[in-house]
Coordinates of C-alpha atoms in Angstrom, one line a residue:
X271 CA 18.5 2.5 11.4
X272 CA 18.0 2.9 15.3
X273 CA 15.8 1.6 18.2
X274 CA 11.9 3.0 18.2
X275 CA 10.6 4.5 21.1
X276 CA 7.4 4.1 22.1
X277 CA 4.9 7.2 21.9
X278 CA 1.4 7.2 22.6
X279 CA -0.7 10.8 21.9
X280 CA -4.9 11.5 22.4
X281 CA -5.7 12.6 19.3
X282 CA -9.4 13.5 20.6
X283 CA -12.5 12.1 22.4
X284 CA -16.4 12.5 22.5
X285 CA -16.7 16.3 23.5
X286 CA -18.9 16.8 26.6
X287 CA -18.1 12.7 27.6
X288 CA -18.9 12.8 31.0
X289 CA -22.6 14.6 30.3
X290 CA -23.4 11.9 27.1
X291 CA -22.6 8.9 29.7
X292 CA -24.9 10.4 32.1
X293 CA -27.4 11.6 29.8
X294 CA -27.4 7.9 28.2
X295 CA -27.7 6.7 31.7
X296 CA -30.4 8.5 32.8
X297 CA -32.6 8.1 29.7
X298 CA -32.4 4.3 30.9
X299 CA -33.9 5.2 33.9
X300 CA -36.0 8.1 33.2
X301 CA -39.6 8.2 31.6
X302 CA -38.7 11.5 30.5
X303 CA -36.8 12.4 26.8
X304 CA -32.9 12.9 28.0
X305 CA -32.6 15.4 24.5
X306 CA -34.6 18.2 26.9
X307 CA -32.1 17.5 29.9
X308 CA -29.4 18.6 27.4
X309 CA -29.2 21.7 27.4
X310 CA -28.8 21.6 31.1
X311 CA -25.8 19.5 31.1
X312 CA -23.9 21.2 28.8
X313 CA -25.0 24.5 30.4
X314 CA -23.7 23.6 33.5
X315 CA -27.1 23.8 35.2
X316 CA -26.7 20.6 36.2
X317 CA -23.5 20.1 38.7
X318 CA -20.5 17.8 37.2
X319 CA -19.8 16.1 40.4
X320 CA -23.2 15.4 40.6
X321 CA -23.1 13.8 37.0
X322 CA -19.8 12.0 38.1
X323 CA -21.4 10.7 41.2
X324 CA -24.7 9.2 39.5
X325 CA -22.4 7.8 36.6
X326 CA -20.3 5.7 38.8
X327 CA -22.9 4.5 41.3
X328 CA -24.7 2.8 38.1
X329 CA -21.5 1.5 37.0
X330 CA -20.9 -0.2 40.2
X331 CA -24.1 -2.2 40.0
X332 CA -22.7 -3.4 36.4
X333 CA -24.3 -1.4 34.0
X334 CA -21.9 -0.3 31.7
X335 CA -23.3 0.0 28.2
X336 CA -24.0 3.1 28.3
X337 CA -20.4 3.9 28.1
X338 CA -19.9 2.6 24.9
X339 CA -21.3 6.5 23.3
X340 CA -18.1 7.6 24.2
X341 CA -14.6 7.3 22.1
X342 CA -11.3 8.0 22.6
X343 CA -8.8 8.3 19.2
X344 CA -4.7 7.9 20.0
X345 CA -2.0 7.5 17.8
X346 CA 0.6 5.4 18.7
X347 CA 4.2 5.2 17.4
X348 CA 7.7 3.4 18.1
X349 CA 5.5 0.1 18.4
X350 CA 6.3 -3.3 16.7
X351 CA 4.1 -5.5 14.2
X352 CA 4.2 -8.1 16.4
X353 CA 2.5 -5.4 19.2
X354 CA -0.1 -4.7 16.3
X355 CA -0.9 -8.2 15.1
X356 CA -2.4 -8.0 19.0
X357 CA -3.5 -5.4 18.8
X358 CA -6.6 -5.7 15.8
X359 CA -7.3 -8.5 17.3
X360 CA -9.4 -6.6 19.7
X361 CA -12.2 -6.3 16.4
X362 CA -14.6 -3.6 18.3
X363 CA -12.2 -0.6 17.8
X364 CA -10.8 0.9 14.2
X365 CA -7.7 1.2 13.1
X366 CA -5.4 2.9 10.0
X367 CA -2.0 1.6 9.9
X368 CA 1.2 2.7 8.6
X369 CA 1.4 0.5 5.1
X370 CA 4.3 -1.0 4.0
X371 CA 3.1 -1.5 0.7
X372 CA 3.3 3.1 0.1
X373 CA 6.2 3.7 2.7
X374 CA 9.4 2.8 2.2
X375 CA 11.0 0.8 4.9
X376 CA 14.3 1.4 3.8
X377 CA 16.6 2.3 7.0
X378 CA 13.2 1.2 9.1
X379 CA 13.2 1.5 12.6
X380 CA 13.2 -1.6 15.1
X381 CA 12.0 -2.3 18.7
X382 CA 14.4 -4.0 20.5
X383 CA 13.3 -6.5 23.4
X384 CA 14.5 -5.5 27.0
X385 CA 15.5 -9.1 27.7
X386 CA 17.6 -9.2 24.4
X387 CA 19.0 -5.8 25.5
X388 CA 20.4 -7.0 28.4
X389 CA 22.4 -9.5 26.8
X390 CA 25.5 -8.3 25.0
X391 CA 26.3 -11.1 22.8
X392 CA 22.2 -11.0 22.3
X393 CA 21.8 -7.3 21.1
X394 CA 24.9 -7.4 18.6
X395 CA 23.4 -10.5 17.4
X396 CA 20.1 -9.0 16.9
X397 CA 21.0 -5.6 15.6
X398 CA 23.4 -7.6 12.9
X399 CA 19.9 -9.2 11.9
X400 CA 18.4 -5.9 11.8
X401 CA 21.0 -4.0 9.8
X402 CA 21.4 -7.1 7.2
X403 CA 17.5 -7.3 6.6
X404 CA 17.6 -3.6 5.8
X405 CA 20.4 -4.1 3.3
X406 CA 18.3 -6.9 2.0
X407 CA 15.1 -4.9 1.7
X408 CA 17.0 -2.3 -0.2
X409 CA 18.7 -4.4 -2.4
X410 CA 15.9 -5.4 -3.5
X411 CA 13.6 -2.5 -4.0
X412 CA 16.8 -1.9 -6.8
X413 CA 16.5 -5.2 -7.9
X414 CA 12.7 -4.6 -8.8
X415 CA 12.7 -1.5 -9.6
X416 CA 15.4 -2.2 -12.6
X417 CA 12.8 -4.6 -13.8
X418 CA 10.2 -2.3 -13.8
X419 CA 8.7 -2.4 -10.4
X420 CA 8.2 1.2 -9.4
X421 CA 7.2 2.7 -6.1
X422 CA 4.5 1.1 -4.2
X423 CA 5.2 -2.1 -6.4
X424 CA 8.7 -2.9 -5.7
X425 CA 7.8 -2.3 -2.0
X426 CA 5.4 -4.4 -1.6
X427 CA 7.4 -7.2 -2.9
X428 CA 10.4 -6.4 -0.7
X429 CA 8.2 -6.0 2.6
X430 CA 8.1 -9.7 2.6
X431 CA 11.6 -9.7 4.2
X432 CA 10.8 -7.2 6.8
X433 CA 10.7 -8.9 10.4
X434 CA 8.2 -8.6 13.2
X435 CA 10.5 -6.4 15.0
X436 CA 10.1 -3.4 12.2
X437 CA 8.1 -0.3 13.7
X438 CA 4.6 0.7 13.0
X439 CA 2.3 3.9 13.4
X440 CA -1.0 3.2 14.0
X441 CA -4.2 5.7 15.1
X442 CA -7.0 3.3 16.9
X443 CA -10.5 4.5 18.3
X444 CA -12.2 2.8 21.2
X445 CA -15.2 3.2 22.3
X446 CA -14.7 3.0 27.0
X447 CA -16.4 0.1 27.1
X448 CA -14.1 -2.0 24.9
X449 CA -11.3 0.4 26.1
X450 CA -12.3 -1.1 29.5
X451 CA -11.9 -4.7 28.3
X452 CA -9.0 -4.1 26.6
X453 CA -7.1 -2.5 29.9
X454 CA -8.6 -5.8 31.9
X455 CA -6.3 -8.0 29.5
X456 CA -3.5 -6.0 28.6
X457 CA -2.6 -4.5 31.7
X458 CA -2.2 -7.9 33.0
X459 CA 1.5 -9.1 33.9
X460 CA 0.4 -12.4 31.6
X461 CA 0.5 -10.0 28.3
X462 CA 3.0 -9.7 26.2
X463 CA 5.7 -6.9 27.8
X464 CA 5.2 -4.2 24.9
X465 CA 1.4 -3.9 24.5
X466 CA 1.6 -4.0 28.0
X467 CA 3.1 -0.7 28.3
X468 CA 1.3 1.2 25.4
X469 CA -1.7 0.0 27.4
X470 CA -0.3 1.5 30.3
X471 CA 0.3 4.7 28.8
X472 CA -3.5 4.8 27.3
X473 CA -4.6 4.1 30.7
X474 CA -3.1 6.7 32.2
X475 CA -4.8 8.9 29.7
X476 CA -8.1 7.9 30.0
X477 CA -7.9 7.9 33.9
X478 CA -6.7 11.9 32.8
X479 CA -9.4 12.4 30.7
X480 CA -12.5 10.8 31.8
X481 CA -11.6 9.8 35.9
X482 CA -15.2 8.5 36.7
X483 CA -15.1 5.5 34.3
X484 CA -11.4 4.5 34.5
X485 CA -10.8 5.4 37.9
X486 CA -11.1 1.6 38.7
X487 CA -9.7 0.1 35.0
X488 CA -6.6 -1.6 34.7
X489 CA -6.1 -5.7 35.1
X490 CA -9.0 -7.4 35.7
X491 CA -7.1 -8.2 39.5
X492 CA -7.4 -4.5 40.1
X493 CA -11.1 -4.1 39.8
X494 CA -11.8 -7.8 41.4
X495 CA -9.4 -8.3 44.2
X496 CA -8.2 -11.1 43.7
X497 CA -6.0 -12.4 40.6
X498 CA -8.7 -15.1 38.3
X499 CA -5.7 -16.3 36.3
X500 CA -4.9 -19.3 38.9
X501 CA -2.2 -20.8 40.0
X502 CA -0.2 -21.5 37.1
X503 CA -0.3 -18.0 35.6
X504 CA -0.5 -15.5 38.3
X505 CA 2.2 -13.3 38.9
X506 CA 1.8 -12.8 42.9
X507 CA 0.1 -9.4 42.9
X508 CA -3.1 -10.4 44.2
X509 CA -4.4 -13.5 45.7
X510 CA -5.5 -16.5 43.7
X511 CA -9.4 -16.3 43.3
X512 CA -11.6 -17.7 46.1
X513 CA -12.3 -21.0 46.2
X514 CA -16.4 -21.7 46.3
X515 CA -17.2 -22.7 49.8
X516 CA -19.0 -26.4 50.0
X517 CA -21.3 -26.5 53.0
X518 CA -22.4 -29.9 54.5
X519 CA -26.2 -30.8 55.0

């Protein structure tokens, strides 16, 4: 057993990206049939910056749709199942998972907390936890397995003991738009600490890959100015939102 460390790779994204986003845009805008512009835009006879320019005036005014043609695939590893039961929440993406039912978890790996880590007493108490549930999980994967519970059927009986902390692989595609969305909330000092920082390393992917539409992502305070959590929840990065002006008459 040992402590997971969190990995996050780009599997692969919409080839040509920034010339399907423009294309999409312009065929909202033009009276003409964008599938004849084609060719041009992957030929290169129509400039890049020029594309990159026209693609983030239009998403300044709002329009962001048209973003959605474009996908990014990662897989992720050295994350929790607590970090994933967040993470499917967020239903306009696709996911395959790591199972527990074909895998054995025997010796599984563990993410460890930083605010347990820096207790002593803490960590011992939690890595005790860790290492029993293991010796558990095994135990019992003999147990069923002398009473004729092979393979995946003894572990998906034994699985049950496995806790939250026990690490997960996961691939997950995103179309930007809900890539965008998902940065807004997860970026944000309010969420959780770990799917904070596999957010964090996406982002930083994304702004890599595709600059023009992720240039500005990240917490919704980055893009808006001000932090719309209020006063209760904000972390002090950005001031609280603006308060609607009342005018006498």
């Amino acid at each position: 057993m040992s402590q997971a460390r969190l990995n996050v790779r780009l599997l692969s994204m919409t080839p040509d990206a920034l010339s399907v986003i423009y294309a999409a845009f312009r065929q909202c805008y033009s009276p003409g049939y964008v599938g004849e512009l084609w060719p041009r835009l992957v030929g290169g006879e129509v400039d890049v910056a020029e594309q990159a320019r026209f693609v983030a005036d239009v998403m300044e005014s709002g329009h962001h749709s048209p973003v959605e043609h474009v996908s990014f695939t990662f897989a992720v590893e050295g994350v929790s199942r607590a970090l994933t039961h967040q993470l499917v929440r967020h239903r306009l993406a696709s996911y395959s998972q790591q199972s527990q039912r074909y895998v054995n978890e025997s010796g599984f790996e563990y993410v460890l907390p930083p605010q347990i880590a820096k207790i002593p007493e803490a960590r011992e108490l939690f890595e005790e936890f860790m290492a029993r549930t293991a010796q558990t999980y095994g135990r019992l994967r003999e147990l069923l397995q002398a009473h004729g519970r092979k393979g995946a059927k003894a572990n998906e009986d034994a699985r049950f003991v496995l806790p939250q902390a026990a690490e997960s692989k996961i691939v997950l595609t995103m179309n930007c738009r809900s890539l965008l969305h998902f940065f807004a909330l997860r970026c944000c000092e309010r969420a959780q600490w770990e799917i904070r920082a596999m957010a964090k390393k996406m982002l930083v992917i994304c702004q890599e890959q595709l600059p023009v539409v992720f240039q500005h992502a990240g917490a919704r305070c980055v893009g808006l100015g001000y932090c719309p959590e209020g006063e209760r929840f904000t972390c002090g990065r950005y001031p609280l939102q603006p308060k609607p002006s009342q005018s006498g008459g």
